[in-house]
Amino acid sequence: MSELHKFLFEGLPVRGMLVRLTDSWQEILRRRQQAGGYPAAVTELLGEMAAAATLMQANIKFNGALILQIQGDGPVKLAVAEVQPDLALRATASVTGEVAADAPLSHMVNVNNQGRCAITLDPKDRLPGQQPYQGVVPLFGDRHEKLEKLSEVIEHYMLQSEQLDTRLVLAANDQVAAGLLIQRLPLQGESNLAGAGAMARDEDQIGRNEDYNRIAILAASLKREELLTLDADTILHRLFWEEDVRRFEPQIGAEGPRFACTCSRERVAGMLKSLGREEVESIIAEQGQVEVGCDFCGAQYHFDPVDAAQVFLQAAAQPPVAGGTH
């Protein structure tokens, strides 16, 4: 069963999380099998993304969807992992060419160093006109060197967006997607509430806090096979047996990470409305109906001529919304 573990290092400005996606990750892959499955390297990348997105969502406790996207100019055009506030997750990737079993990140999405990683926070109850927040970082480092690990890309993002040191260890195969996150805490609560002086002192700590550096080095010693095969208790004991670690009740089952898709017939109908009546009618004239498949869960939605007409009749019958926002 998939599980999320949170812990603190007593007396130190360091917190950690460990996620292991098992049944939820296997369900994502099982649904993709109907479309032929993913190459091994893509499975590994998407699993690492699912683990990383789960850790980030649990870390910030955001009331909305956290969406992690990687896109570029390689055979993997787009990879997406989305996690809801209750840790319901889904993930998918669009693959258009051959991907070698051992293909590194740059070969999959960053051939010409134009790849990007985007993290979007989409509020659950968006106000009229409110847009999701999105942060974007390139798939290269400070010297324009290609980054070959998703963990390095996200560490770079966290340092830029939060000015906090973060160590991330990720691993995935076709059975397990797992991740360990270690992060230095701000000196005084929320830095944006602590004043400019506290923020400046916090930035001065980047890379220099000895306690964080020691724990980050221990975390980085975790090997891929250990992360994939060992249970959380064994991993935390092996890494931090000399530290005073305070652990919280693990989140599992209905409280933990699990697969769920937010697609629905109503959402597909909304997408058809956005295409416009003329476009939808041309599809029906050519194919007899409109078929839409969900890339995340594989669900198929069919709209025959009567269904499609109903979509636009309902749209015409709806009163206009103030401000033109839908």
XYZ file of C-alpha atoms in Angstrom:
326
model
C 0.000 0.000 0.000
C 1.286 3.465 -0.867
C 2.502 5.493 2.111
C 3.872 8.893 3.101
C 6.076 9.449 6.149
C 6.894 12.850 7.679
C 9.588 13.487 10.271
C 11.570 16.223 12.018
C 15.100 16.275 13.394
C 14.667 17.363 17.005
C 16.294 20.686 17.817
C 17.525 21.171 14.242
C 16.117 23.328 11.403
C 15.588 20.261 9.211
C 12.510 18.276 8.191
C 12.027 15.262 5.982
C 9.510 13.152 4.077
C 9.615 9.706 2.545
C 7.061 8.466 0.018
C 6.589 4.980 -1.404
C 4.031 4.584 -4.177
C 3.186 0.940 -4.789
C -0.452 0.077 -5.604
C -1.175 3.624 -6.810
C 1.833 3.619 -9.170
C 1.062 0.133 -10.453
C -2.514 1.227 -11.221
C -1.236 4.163 -13.303
C 0.957 1.795 -15.329
C -1.775 -0.855 -15.623
C -4.139 1.648 -17.215
C -1.440 2.708 -19.671
C -0.898 -0.889 -20.784
C -4.024 -0.640 -22.944
C -2.113 1.890 -25.083
C 1.075 -0.193 -25.171
C 2.759 0.947 -21.959
C 5.873 3.098 -21.571
C 9.531 2.393 -22.407
C 11.556 1.539 -19.279
C 13.312 4.927 -19.115
C 9.986 6.784 -19.399
C 8.482 4.583 -16.678
C 11.386 5.546 -14.426
C 11.068 9.275 -15.200
C 7.287 9.364 -14.741
C 7.506 7.363 -11.495
C 10.104 9.780 -10.134
C 7.823 12.670 -11.126
C 4.867 11.077 -9.320
C 6.956 10.616 -6.161
C 8.406 14.151 -6.360
C 4.989 15.768 -6.934
C 3.554 13.874 -3.950
C 6.402 15.060 -1.724
C 6.013 18.675 -2.855
C 2.238 18.689 -2.385
C 2.580 17.211 1.121
C 5.360 19.707 1.883
C 3.424 22.889 1.054
C -0.103 21.720 2.038
C -1.662 23.635 -0.851
C -5.464 23.682 -1.244
C -5.460 22.841 -4.916
C -3.723 20.701 -7.503
C 0.061 20.634 -7.758
C 1.045 19.815 -11.338
C 4.619 18.878 -12.235
C 5.341 19.017 -15.985
C 8.434 18.368 -18.056
C 8.445 19.172 -21.748
C 11.093 19.482 -24.398
C 12.326 18.519 -27.825
C 13.116 14.827 -27.412
C 10.943 11.746 -27.969
C 9.136 12.472 -24.684
C 7.212 15.608 -25.637
C 5.432 15.991 -22.308
C 5.319 14.229 -18.951
C 2.834 15.239 -16.245
C 2.226 14.256 -12.624
C -0.692 15.829 -10.764
C -1.412 15.544 -7.032
C -4.501 16.833 -5.243
C -4.555 18.187 -1.638
C -5.788 14.785 -0.388
C -2.797 13.116 -2.151
C -4.927 11.627 -4.947
C -2.557 11.419 -7.901
C -2.377 10.694 -11.608
C 0.403 10.822 -14.216
C 0.900 10.458 -17.951
C 3.506 10.973 -20.667
C 3.390 11.590 -24.413
C 6.050 9.592 -26.257
C 6.546 10.086 -30.014
C 9.804 8.290 -30.768
C 12.141 5.501 -29.724
C 13.523 5.724 -26.183
C 16.493 3.554 -25.195
C 16.112 1.552 -21.983
C 18.939 3.517 -20.356
C 18.161 6.922 -21.920
C 19.157 9.823 -19.634
C 16.881 12.818 -19.026
C 18.561 14.954 -21.696
C 18.029 12.340 -24.411
C 14.338 12.081 -23.547
C 13.342 15.743 -23.205
C 16.338 18.060 -23.501
C 18.207 17.253 -26.719
C 18.983 20.884 -27.599
C 18.948 22.220 -24.015
C 15.507 23.760 -24.568
C 13.635 21.516 -22.113
C 11.645 23.038 -19.270
C 10.238 21.926 -15.913
C 7.072 23.696 -14.768
C 5.384 23.460 -11.396
C 1.822 24.778 -11.339
C -0.344 25.437 -8.288
C -4.012 25.520 -9.320
C -6.269 26.659 -6.415
C -9.315 24.508 -5.711
C -11.699 27.455 -5.350
C -10.365 29.903 -7.898
C -11.755 33.421 -7.750
C -13.071 35.027 -10.964
C -10.086 36.052 -13.061
C -7.601 34.315 -10.769
C -4.886 32.431 -12.624
C -2.911 29.414 -11.372
C 0.599 30.170 -10.126
C 3.353 28.654 -12.258
C 7.110 28.539 -11.815
C 9.364 27.380 -14.660
C 13.023 26.357 -14.630
C 15.251 25.069 -17.449
C 16.693 21.555 -17.474
C 20.215 22.881 -17.108
C 22.342 24.176 -14.244
C 23.982 27.525 -13.531
C 26.685 26.885 -16.137
C 24.140 25.712 -18.757
C 25.227 22.093 -18.215
C 22.464 19.587 -18.931
C 20.972 18.101 -15.775
C 20.552 14.324 -16.025
C 18.526 13.742 -12.860
C 15.005 14.938 -12.147
C 16.062 15.372 -8.509
C 18.675 17.953 -9.538
C 16.106 19.901 -11.570
C 13.675 20.083 -8.646
C 16.397 20.952 -6.125
C 17.320 23.826 -8.428
C 13.664 24.910 -8.561
C 13.249 24.767 -4.767
C 16.389 26.810 -4.207
C 15.207 29.475 -6.648
C 11.579 29.622 -5.518
C 11.922 29.172 -1.756
C 15.577 30.080 -1.111
C 15.813 26.912 0.974
C 18.286 24.057 0.683
C 16.610 20.838 -0.451
C 17.997 17.362 -1.004
C 15.877 14.975 -3.043
C 16.526 11.293 -3.758
C 14.181 9.628 -6.284
C 13.848 6.169 -7.796
C 11.239 4.230 -9.754
C 10.673 1.006 -11.659
C 7.524 -0.779 -12.801
C 6.570 -1.737 -9.230
C 7.565 1.141 -6.949
C 8.016 4.911 -7.231
C 9.744 6.372 -4.186
C 11.368 9.538 -2.943
C 13.143 11.024 0.068
C 13.049 14.787 0.664
C 15.209 16.634 3.184
C 14.757 20.387 3.578
C 16.240 23.111 5.731
C 13.561 25.049 7.601
C 13.418 28.867 7.611
C 15.044 30.496 10.649
C 11.849 32.181 11.833
C 8.644 30.505 10.724
C 7.333 31.776 7.408
C 10.075 33.972 6.007
C 7.648 36.290 4.238
C 6.087 37.120 7.614
C 9.359 37.431 9.478
C 10.552 40.653 7.854
C 13.363 41.533 5.508
C 16.038 41.016 8.168
C 14.975 37.432 8.822
C 14.741 36.733 5.086
C 18.253 38.067 4.536
C 19.621 35.955 7.399
C 17.804 32.929 5.986
C 19.333 33.425 2.540
C 22.733 33.736 4.210
C 22.204 30.191 5.512
C 21.956 28.689 2.015
C 24.565 25.950 1.759
C 26.099 26.892 5.115
C 23.953 25.279 7.806
C 26.109 22.479 9.218
C 23.221 20.426 10.582
C 21.371 20.468 7.275
C 24.554 19.715 5.319
C 25.314 16.689 7.498
C 21.808 15.257 7.148
C 21.726 15.994 3.397
C 24.984 14.057 2.934
C 23.487 11.104 4.810
C 20.350 11.264 2.630
C 22.431 11.381 -0.558
C 24.127 8.104 0.426
C 20.799 6.292 -0.094
C 21.153 4.018 -3.101
C 18.465 3.529 -5.738
C 17.963 -0.157 -4.914
C 17.627 0.618 -1.207
C 14.959 3.226 -1.873
C 13.041 0.817 -4.100
C 13.271 -2.319 -1.950
C 13.536 -1.321 1.714
C 10.641 -0.284 3.931
C 10.496 3.197 5.454
C 11.537 2.085 8.953
C 14.670 0.377 7.636
C 15.645 3.309 5.424
C 15.262 5.927 8.157
C 17.105 3.803 10.710
C 20.003 3.066 8.336
C 20.436 6.700 7.353
C 19.735 8.592 10.568
C 20.374 6.185 13.447
C 22.621 8.745 15.167
C 20.051 11.565 14.856
C 17.111 12.346 17.134
C 14.244 11.871 14.680
C 10.620 12.626 15.598
C 8.276 10.756 13.284
C 4.612 11.409 12.679
C 1.834 8.926 11.974
C 2.282 7.665 8.394
C -0.385 8.549 5.832
C -1.671 5.370 4.184
C -4.899 4.055 2.688
C -7.621 6.681 2.292
C -5.374 9.244 4.022
C -2.322 8.504 1.896
C -1.228 8.683 -1.742
C -3.579 6.853 -4.105
C -4.533 6.860 -7.762
C -7.582 8.884 -8.771
C -8.522 10.678 -11.981
C -10.468 13.927 -12.136
C -11.720 13.425 -15.699
C -15.496 13.373 -16.260
C -18.071 13.540 -19.042
C -18.885 17.095 -17.923
C -15.249 18.159 -18.345
C -15.088 16.610 -21.794
C -18.316 18.417 -22.717
C -16.663 21.660 -21.609
C -13.705 20.885 -23.844
C -16.054 20.302 -26.792
C -17.720 23.667 -26.112
C -14.317 25.342 -26.272
C -13.660 23.686 -29.655
C -16.822 25.256 -31.025
C -19.901 23.883 -32.768
C -18.373 24.049 -36.265
C -15.297 22.007 -35.342
C -17.324 19.378 -33.469
C -19.816 19.036 -36.340
C -16.960 18.507 -38.809
C -15.574 15.686 -36.637
C -19.020 14.053 -36.472
C -19.459 14.393 -40.255
C -16.136 12.608 -40.760
C -16.270 9.973 -38.004
C -19.948 9.676 -37.047
C -19.226 10.640 -33.419
C -16.671 12.342 -31.218
C -14.424 10.039 -29.196
C -12.244 11.454 -26.436
C -9.893 9.309 -24.360
C -8.384 10.382 -21.040
C -4.576 10.169 -21.202
C -4.404 9.681 -17.437
C -6.848 6.850 -16.769
C -7.798 5.518 -20.202
C -11.523 6.301 -19.845
C -13.294 6.728 -23.189
C -16.048 9.310 -23.731
C -18.335 9.073 -26.782
C -20.592 11.846 -28.076
C -22.953 10.946 -30.920
C -24.701 13.697 -32.966
C -27.524 13.974 -30.412
C -25.099 14.166 -27.472
C -23.026 16.838 -29.213
C -26.088 18.919 -30.092
C -27.174 18.741 -26.447
C -23.808 20.132 -25.348
C -24.312 23.286 -27.386
C -28.014 23.581 -26.534
C -27.096 23.577 -22.855
C -24.350 26.129 -23.468
C -26.814 28.434 -25.278
C -29.388 28.066 -22.505
C -26.974 29.086 -19.743
C -27.208 32.740 -18.642
C -24.043 34.813 -19.172
C -21.624 34.862 -16.238
C -20.645 38.259 -14.854
C -17.232 39.299 -16.097
C -17.279 36.658 -18.809
C -15.381 34.162 -16.601
C -16.443 30.483 -16.758
